[in-house]
Amino acid sequence: MKNDLSSVLARCSDTASWFGIELNGVNCVNLMDDTPLHTVCSWGDLESARILIDAGADVNAKGDNGCSPIFNGVIGGNPKVLELLIRSGARVNSKNDDGRSVLEYARNIGSSEDVINTLLKVKGA
């Protein structure tokens, strides 16, 4: 399977959250205000996240419920995605619209020890 920017955007557009939305860039938003980076982070897809970030995706874009892509990375459960986001400038101390930090969110949804430890390594989480 080809894994370049156009194929990553095409895979995102095939999901229900992007139904009926023309995906014409890395920072476009769906009806929930999520970007393609939110989507691939929730899949735990490291390579697609890297492609989007390299193409200029905003790692701190606020999406559904005020969550930035790092919250979706927690959902995806891949510590490597979290590490990439953090290295790329994601704010680990950001809070969602419910006032929960990324670390609180990870604990609330029962994230793996690897995910929690990845967040704990970063000052400010």
mmCIF file with all atom_site columns, C-alpha atoms in Angstrom:
data_model
loop_
_atom_site.group_PDB
_atom_site.id
_atom_site.type_symbol
_atom_site.label_atom_id
_atom_site.label_alt_id
_atom_site.label_comp_id
_atom_site.label_asym_id
_atom_site.label_entity_id
_atom_site.label_seq_id
_atom_site.pdbx_PDB_ins_code
_atom_site.Cartn_x
_atom_site.Cartn_y
_atom_site.Cartn_z
_atom_site.occupancy
_atom_site.B_iso_or_equiv
_atom_site.pdbx_formal_charge
_atom_site.auth_seq_id
_atom_site.auth_comp_id
_atom_site.auth_asym_id
_atom_site.auth_atom_id
_atom_site.pdbx_PDB_model_num
ATOM 1   C CA . MET A 1 1   ? 0.000   0.000  0.000  1.00 0.00 ? 1   MET A CA 1
ATOM 2   C CA . LYS A 1 2   ? 1.314   3.401  -0.972 1.00 0.00 ? 2   LYS A CA 1
ATOM 3   C CA . ASN A 1 3   ? 1.826   5.621  2.060  1.00 0.00 ? 3   ASN A CA 1
ATOM 4   C CA . ASP A 1 4   ? 2.240   9.210  0.924  1.00 0.00 ? 4   ASP A CA 1
ATOM 5   C CA . LEU A 1 5   ? 0.303   12.348 1.772  1.00 0.00 ? 5   LEU A CA 1
ATOM 6   C CA . SER A 1 6   ? -2.423  11.805 -0.806 1.00 0.00 ? 6   SER A CA 1
ATOM 7   C CA . SER A 1 7   ? -3.003  8.208  0.290  1.00 0.00 ? 7   SER A CA 1
ATOM 8   C CA . VAL A 1 8   ? -3.106  9.217  3.981  1.00 0.00 ? 8   VAL A CA 1
ATOM 9   C CA . LEU A 1 9   ? -5.705  11.892 3.218  1.00 0.00 ? 9   LEU A CA 1
ATOM 10  C CA . ALA A 1 10  ? -7.658  9.407  1.080  1.00 0.00 ? 10  ALA A CA 1
ATOM 11  C CA . ARG A 1 11  ? -7.713  6.881  3.944  1.00 0.00 ? 11  ARG A CA 1
ATOM 12  C CA . CYS A 1 12  ? -8.975  9.580  6.309  1.00 0.00 ? 12  CYS A CA 1
ATOM 13  C CA . SER A 1 13  ? -11.695 10.634 3.870  1.00 0.00 ? 13  SER A CA 1
ATOM 14  C CA . ASP A 1 14  ? -12.938 7.037  3.788  1.00 0.00 ? 14  ASP A CA 1
ATOM 15  C CA . THR A 1 15  ? -13.858 7.152  7.488  1.00 0.00 ? 15  THR A CA 1
ATOM 16  C CA . ALA A 1 16  ? -17.303 8.087  8.783  1.00 0.00 ? 16  ALA A CA 1
ATOM 17  C CA . SER A 1 17  ? -16.034 11.207 10.553 1.00 0.00 ? 17  SER A CA 1
ATOM 18  C CA . TRP A 1 18  ? -14.990 12.664 7.190  1.00 0.00 ? 18  TRP A CA 1
ATOM 19  C CA . PHE A 1 19  ? -18.097 11.607 5.217  1.00 0.00 ? 19  PHE A CA 1
ATOM 20  C CA . GLY A 1 20  ? -19.136 14.346 2.813  1.00 0.00 ? 20  GLY A CA 1
ATOM 21  C CA . ILE A 1 21  ? -16.159 16.593 3.623  1.00 0.00 ? 21  ILE A CA 1
ATOM 22  C CA . GLU A 1 22  ? -13.619 17.467 0.969  1.00 0.00 ? 22  GLU A CA 1
ATOM 23  C CA . LEU A 1 23  ? -10.237 16.780 2.495  1.00 0.00 ? 23  LEU A CA 1
ATOM 24  C CA . ASN A 1 24  ? -8.127  19.381 0.736  1.00 0.00 ? 24  ASN A CA 1
ATOM 25  C CA . GLY A 1 25  ? -5.220  19.849 3.130  1.00 0.00 ? 25  GLY A CA 1
ATOM 26  C CA . VAL A 1 26  ? -3.477  18.631 6.253  1.00 0.00 ? 26  VAL A CA 1
ATOM 27  C CA . ASN A 1 27  ? -5.185  21.184 8.511  1.00 0.00 ? 27  ASN A CA 1
ATOM 28  C CA . CYS A 1 28  ? -8.733  21.030 7.162  1.00 0.00 ? 28  CYS A CA 1
ATOM 29  C CA . VAL A 1 29  ? -11.382 20.049 9.706  1.00 0.00 ? 29  VAL A CA 1
ATOM 30  C CA . ASN A 1 30  ? -14.380 17.747 9.739  1.00 0.00 ? 30  ASN A CA 1
ATOM 31  C CA . LEU A 1 31  ? -17.744 18.431 11.397 1.00 0.00 ? 31  LEU A CA 1
ATOM 32  C CA . MET A 1 32  ? -16.221 17.623 14.802 1.00 0.00 ? 32  MET A CA 1
ATOM 33  C CA . ASP A 1 33  ? -13.354 20.087 14.181 1.00 0.00 ? 33  ASP A CA 1
ATOM 34  C CA . ASP A 1 34  ? -10.852 17.222 13.979 1.00 0.00 ? 34  ASP A CA 1
ATOM 35  C CA . THR A 1 35  ? -7.983  17.320 11.492 1.00 0.00 ? 35  THR A CA 1
ATOM 36  C CA . PRO A 1 36  ? -6.537  14.360 9.602  1.00 0.00 ? 36  PRO A CA 1
ATOM 37  C CA . LEU A 1 37  ? -3.802  14.223 12.270 1.00 0.00 ? 37  LEU A CA 1
ATOM 38  C CA . HIS A 1 38  ? -6.462  13.636 14.940 1.00 0.00 ? 38  HIS A CA 1
ATOM 39  C CA . THR A 1 39  ? -7.799  10.764 12.841 1.00 0.00 ? 39  THR A CA 1
ATOM 40  C CA . VAL A 1 40  ? -4.515  8.941  12.219 1.00 0.00 ? 40  VAL A CA 1
ATOM 41  C CA . CYS A 1 41  ? -3.388  9.430  15.827 1.00 0.00 ? 41  CYS A CA 1
ATOM 42  C CA . SER A 1 42  ? -6.558  7.703  17.015 1.00 0.00 ? 42  SER A CA 1
ATOM 43  C CA . TRP A 1 43  ? -5.546  4.788  14.767 1.00 0.00 ? 43  TRP A CA 1
ATOM 44  C CA . GLY A 1 44  ? -2.097  4.674  16.371 1.00 0.00 ? 44  GLY A CA 1
ATOM 45  C CA . ASP A 1 45  ? -0.626  5.038  12.870 1.00 0.00 ? 45  ASP A CA 1
ATOM 46  C CA . LEU A 1 46  ? 2.926   6.337  13.337 1.00 0.00 ? 46  LEU A CA 1
ATOM 47  C CA . GLU A 1 47  ? 3.894   6.548  9.661  1.00 0.00 ? 47  GLU A CA 1
ATOM 48  C CA . SER A 1 48  ? 0.748   8.458  8.667  1.00 0.00 ? 48  SER A CA 1
ATOM 49  C CA . ALA A 1 49  ? 1.201   10.837 11.601 1.00 0.00 ? 49  ALA A CA 1
ATOM 50  C CA . ARG A 1 50  ? 4.790   11.459 10.488 1.00 0.00 ? 50  ARG A CA 1
ATOM 51  C CA . ILE A 1 51  ? 3.686   12.153 6.916  1.00 0.00 ? 51  ILE A CA 1
ATOM 52  C CA . LEU A 1 52  ? 1.060   14.665 8.057  1.00 0.00 ? 52  LEU A CA 1
ATOM 53  C CA . ILE A 1 53  ? 3.426   16.422 10.477 1.00 0.00 ? 53  ILE A CA 1
ATOM 54  C CA . ASP A 1 54  ? 6.124   16.622 7.797  1.00 0.00 ? 54  ASP A CA 1
ATOM 55  C CA . ALA A 1 55  ? 3.509   18.219 5.516  1.00 0.00 ? 55  ALA A CA 1
ATOM 56  C CA . GLY A 1 56  ? 2.733   20.903 8.118  1.00 0.00 ? 56  GLY A CA 1
ATOM 57  C CA . ALA A 1 57  ? -0.094  19.458 10.221 1.00 0.00 ? 57  ALA A CA 1
ATOM 58  C CA . ASP A 1 58  ? -0.767  21.467 13.392 1.00 0.00 ? 58  ASP A CA 1
ATOM 59  C CA . VAL A 1 59  ? 0.129   19.186 16.324 1.00 0.00 ? 59  VAL A CA 1
ATOM 60  C CA . ASN A 1 60  ? -1.828  21.432 18.715 1.00 0.00 ? 60  ASN A CA 1
ATOM 61  C CA . ALA A 1 61  ? -5.014  21.893 16.667 1.00 0.00 ? 61  ALA A CA 1
ATOM 62  C CA . LYS A 1 62  ? -8.102  21.810 18.888 1.00 0.00 ? 62  LYS A CA 1
ATOM 63  C CA . GLY A 1 63  ? -10.639 19.288 17.685 1.00 0.00 ? 63  GLY A CA 1
ATOM 64  C CA . ASP A 1 64  ? -13.674 17.525 19.153 1.00 0.00 ? 64  ASP A CA 1
ATOM 65  C CA . ASN A 1 65  ? -14.216 18.518 22.804 1.00 0.00 ? 65  ASN A CA 1
ATOM 66  C CA . GLY A 1 66  ? -11.159 20.778 22.611 1.00 0.00 ? 66  GLY A CA 1
ATOM 67  C CA . CYS A 1 67  ? -8.828  17.811 22.259 1.00 0.00 ? 67  CYS A CA 1
ATOM 68  C CA . SER A 1 68  ? -5.552  18.207 20.397 1.00 0.00 ? 68  SER A CA 1
ATOM 69  C CA . PRO A 1 69  ? -4.088  15.264 18.449 1.00 0.00 ? 69  PRO A CA 1
ATOM 70  C CA . ILE A 1 70  ? -2.146  14.063 21.515 1.00 0.00 ? 70  ILE A CA 1
ATOM 71  C CA . PHE A 1 71  ? -5.483  13.116 23.126 1.00 0.00 ? 71  PHE A CA 1
ATOM 72  C CA . ASN A 1 72  ? -6.247  11.047 20.025 1.00 0.00 ? 72  ASN A CA 1
ATOM 73  C CA . GLY A 1 73  ? -2.779  9.549  20.300 1.00 0.00 ? 73  GLY A CA 1
ATOM 74  C CA . VAL A 1 74  ? -3.724  8.365  23.778 1.00 0.00 ? 74  VAL A CA 1
ATOM 75  C CA . ILE A 1 75  ? -6.815  6.707  22.292 1.00 0.00 ? 75  ILE A CA 1
ATOM 76  C CA . GLY A 1 76  ? -4.655  5.071  19.601 1.00 0.00 ? 76  GLY A CA 1
ATOM 77  C CA . GLY A 1 77  ? -2.449  3.623  22.328 1.00 0.00 ? 77  GLY A CA 1
ATOM 78  C CA . ASN A 1 78  ? 0.847   3.797  20.427 1.00 0.00 ? 78  ASN A CA 1
ATOM 79  C CA . PRO A 1 79  ? 3.572   5.384  22.601 1.00 0.00 ? 79  PRO A CA 1
ATOM 80  C CA . LYS A 1 80  ? 5.653   6.008  19.448 1.00 0.00 ? 80  LYS A CA 1
ATOM 81  C CA . VAL A 1 81  ? 2.900   8.281  18.101 1.00 0.00 ? 81  VAL A CA 1
ATOM 82  C CA . LEU A 1 82  ? 2.908   10.188 21.397 1.00 0.00 ? 82  LEU A CA 1
ATOM 83  C CA . GLU A 1 83  ? 6.695   10.529 21.259 1.00 0.00 ? 83  GLU A CA 1
ATOM 84  C CA . LEU A 1 84  ? 6.493   11.867 17.693 1.00 0.00 ? 84  LEU A CA 1
ATOM 85  C CA . LEU A 1 85  ? 3.833   14.402 18.666 1.00 0.00 ? 85  LEU A CA 1
ATOM 86  C CA . ILE A 1 86  ? 5.836   15.550 21.688 1.00 0.00 ? 86  ILE A CA 1
ATOM 87  C CA . ARG A 1 87  ? 9.058   15.885 19.654 1.00 0.00 ? 87  ARG A CA 1
ATOM 88  C CA . SER A 1 88  ? 7.061   17.890 17.124 1.00 0.00 ? 88  SER A CA 1
ATOM 89  C CA . GLY A 1 89  ? 5.874   20.393 19.722 1.00 0.00 ? 89  GLY A CA 1
ATOM 90  C CA . ALA A 1 90  ? 2.606   18.956 21.032 1.00 0.00 ? 90  ALA A CA 1
ATOM 91  C CA . ARG A 1 91  ? 1.688   20.498 24.376 1.00 0.00 ? 91  ARG A CA 1
ATOM 92  C CA . VAL A 1 92  ? 1.337   17.634 26.847 1.00 0.00 ? 92  VAL A CA 1
ATOM 93  C CA . ASN A 1 93  ? -0.070  19.956 29.496 1.00 0.00 ? 93  ASN A CA 1
ATOM 94  C CA . SER A 1 94  ? -3.010  21.058 27.340 1.00 0.00 ? 94  SER A CA 1
ATOM 95  C CA . LYS A 1 95  ? -6.520  20.443 28.620 1.00 0.00 ? 95  LYS A CA 1
ATOM 96  C CA . ASN A 1 96  ? -9.680  19.487 26.819 1.00 0.00 ? 96  ASN A CA 1
ATOM 97  C CA . ASP A 1 97  ? -13.028 21.283 27.175 1.00 0.00 ? 97  ASP A CA 1
ATOM 98  C CA . ASP A 1 98  ? -13.782 19.141 30.250 1.00 0.00 ? 98  ASP A CA 1
ATOM 99  C CA . GLY A 1 99  ? -10.664 20.544 31.936 1.00 0.00 ? 99  GLY A CA 1
ATOM 100 C CA . ARG A 1 100 ? -8.802  17.225 31.808 1.00 0.00 ? 100 ARG A CA 1
ATOM 101 C CA . SER A 1 101 ? -5.103  17.105 31.010 1.00 0.00 ? 101 SER A CA 1
ATOM 102 C CA . VAL A 1 102 ? -3.752  14.529 28.601 1.00 0.00 ? 102 VAL A CA 1
ATOM 103 C CA . LEU A 1 103 ? -2.398  12.487 31.524 1.00 0.00 ? 103 LEU A CA 1
ATOM 104 C CA . GLU A 1 104 ? -5.726  12.633 33.397 1.00 0.00 ? 104 GLU A CA 1
ATOM 105 C CA . TYR A 1 105 ? -7.507  11.615 30.216 1.00 0.00 ? 105 TYR A CA 1
ATOM 106 C CA . ALA A 1 106 ? -5.129  8.684  29.682 1.00 0.00 ? 106 ALA A CA 1
ATOM 107 C CA . ARG A 1 107 ? -5.731  7.470  33.222 1.00 0.00 ? 107 ARG A CA 1
ATOM 108 C CA . ASN A 1 108 ? -9.508  7.919  32.935 1.00 0.00 ? 108 ASN A CA 1
ATOM 109 C CA . ILE A 1 109 ? -9.772  5.758  29.822 1.00 0.00 ? 109 ILE A CA 1
ATOM 110 C CA . GLY A 1 110 ? -7.501  3.045  31.221 1.00 0.00 ? 110 GLY A CA 1
ATOM 111 C CA . SER A 1 111 ? -4.535  3.572  28.911 1.00 0.00 ? 111 SER A CA 1
ATOM 112 C CA . SER A 1 112 ? -1.648  1.142  28.988 1.00 0.00 ? 112 SER A CA 1
ATOM 113 C CA . GLU A 1 113 ? 1.300   1.597  31.311 1.00 0.00 ? 113 GLU A CA 1
ATOM 114 C CA . ASP A 1 114 ? 3.471   2.369  28.263 1.00 0.00 ? 114 ASP A CA 1
ATOM 115 C CA . VAL A 1 115 ? 1.216   5.279  27.269 1.00 0.00 ? 115 VAL A CA 1
ATOM 116 C CA . ILE A 1 116 ? 1.132   6.638  30.845 1.00 0.00 ? 116 ILE A CA 1
ATOM 117 C CA . ASN A 1 117 ? 4.909   6.315  31.207 1.00 0.00 ? 117 ASN A CA 1
ATOM 118 C CA . THR A 1 118 ? 5.502   8.084  27.898 1.00 0.00 ? 118 THR A CA 1
ATOM 119 C CA . LEU A 1 119 ? 3.463   11.037 29.142 1.00 0.00 ? 119 LEU A CA 1
ATOM 120 C CA . LEU A 1 120 ? 5.124   11.004 32.562 1.00 0.00 ? 120 LEU A CA 1
ATOM 121 C CA . LYS A 1 121 ? 8.570   11.325 30.972 1.00 0.00 ? 121 LYS A CA 1
ATOM 122 C CA . VAL A 1 122 ? 7.648   14.798 29.764 1.00 0.00 ? 122 VAL A CA 1
ATOM 123 C CA . LYS A 1 123 ? 7.835   17.750 32.118 1.00 0.00 ? 123 LYS A CA 1
ATOM 124 C CA . GLY A 1 124 ? 4.435   19.379 32.398 1.00 0.00 ? 124 GLY A CA 1
ATOM 125 C CA . ALA A 1 125 ? 2.271   16.304 31.932 1.00 0.00 ? 125 ALA A CA 1
#
